[in-house]
Amino acid sequence: MKAAVWYGRRDIRVEEFPDPPPPARGEVKIQVAWCGVCGTDLEEYLYGPLYIPVDEPNPLTGRMAPMILGHEFAGTVVEVGPGVEGFKIGDVITPDTLIHCGECYWCRRHQVHQCEKLAILGLMTDGGFAEYVNAPTYMCFHLPPGVSPEVGVLAEPASVAVRANRLAGTSFGDRVAVIGAGTIGLLCLQTAFLAGASEVYVLEVDASRREVASQMGATRVLSPQDVDPVQAIKELTGGRGADVVLEAGGTSDTIALAPQLACKRGRVVLLTLHNEPVPINFFPLVCDEIHIIGSFSHIYDEDFAAAVKLLGSARIAAEPLITGRIGLEDIVEKGLEELLANKASNLKILVSPQDG
Ligand SMILES: [Zn+2]
Ligand SMILES: [Zn+2]
């Protein structure tokens, strides 16, 4: 089959790759319809290996580089492994992509995304930038009626936003500040309202992204280049600051800014994978009892299941987030390099391995 394979930094090759084996017990084989390019894929391309095992195989999957990337995808079941119930050939599904051992301390507490052997499809085993991929059915969800595979791809990033709001405890009447209006930030905006926020303020440097945030109902959209964000959020919140801050900007500056936007006892959720030290003065954080919360990925039957339902009932607007559709052979030029060159004009680029 055709696949986009990570060999090393700046070395992703679209090439012939062996088909996945017949699905093992509890697995299905999926013919991938669409797979989204994620910021994590971009980081593996630019700075990798970050998650991809290169020295020794992942303990759960036994796989290491070269690796097929892609962890946001949807497609059709074409083969069913032994012992599978509830899934049949022809079903249109999207997998959550986090494989866990089911036995370790964290798995027994159902914190499966903290599994000691955690494996992510498309990073620690072959993923969705390929014609076919195998996935365990415990993590697979049927797309609800009316949800196309293109929109189904957004279940994965939407579940990241669901989890961030879950960990923030976003609730009725909260005033929420979202930093960054990329795909994740815009999904944070939408899910914050769904969780009960009365106002959601979005900070974003790029004008076209600010426009999308406005269309998605942001109470106020601010450019940190035009206004002092700390002052602006204070003014919008009666001098207090935001109850919840969701950091989806992913730079040292935005991470350092996040706690400054929060009110006393406010909750600040960091959900980007920024890999550099960030200087922060903790003195005001201690005095104001600011809660700094890391939010990693999602749990399949909590966050991912919720995201699928929200897409199914059209309470998340996914279509405006899709800004590109390309074939697999173009993934480097029109996918990764395009995102690097024209960050502002792109949100989610979808890749179809079935074209051409
Ligand atoms: Zn991702
Ligand atoms: Zn485990």
CSV table of C-alpha atoms in Angstrom, one decimal, residues 5 12 52 58-59 61 73 87 93 105 107-108 115 124 129 136 157 163 173 181 189 200 204 249 262 289 296 320:
chain,number,residue,atom,x,y,z
A,5,VAL,CA,6.6,7.2,6.5
A,12,ILE,CA,9.0,11.8,5.5
A,52,ILE,CA,8.5,8.2,17.7
A,58,ASN,CA,7.6,0.6,22.0
A,59,PRO,CA,6.9,-2.0,24.7
A,61,THR,CA,3.5,-2.4,19.9
A,73,PHE,CA,-8.4,9.8,10.9
A,87,PHE,CA,-18.1,-3.7,14.4
A,93,ILE,CA,-15.5,4.7,12.2
A,105,TYR,CA,-1.3,1.2,37.9
A,107,CYS,CA,-4.7,1.7,33.4
A,108,ARG,CA,-6.3,0.2,36.5
A,115,CYS,CA,-0.4,4.2,30.7
A,124,MET,CA,4.4,4.5,18.4
A,129,PHE,CA,-1.4,8.4,6.6
A,136,PRO,CA,-8.2,-2.1,18.5
A,157,PRO,CA,-8.6,17.3,18.2
A,163,ARG,CA,-10.6,17.2,28.0
A,173,GLY,CA,-21.2,31.5,34.0
A,181,ALA,CA,-7.1,30.3,17.5
A,189,LEU,CA,-13.7,28.1,22.3
A,200,VAL,CA,-15.2,33.3,25.9
A,204,GLU,CA,-4.9,35.5,18.5
A,249,GLY,CA,-0.9,29.1,21.6
A,262,ALA,CA,-6.4,34.3,35.3
A,289,GLU,CA,-3.8,30.5,44.4
A,296,PHE,CA,-2.7,15.6,27.8
A,320,PRO,CA,-14.9,25.9,9.1
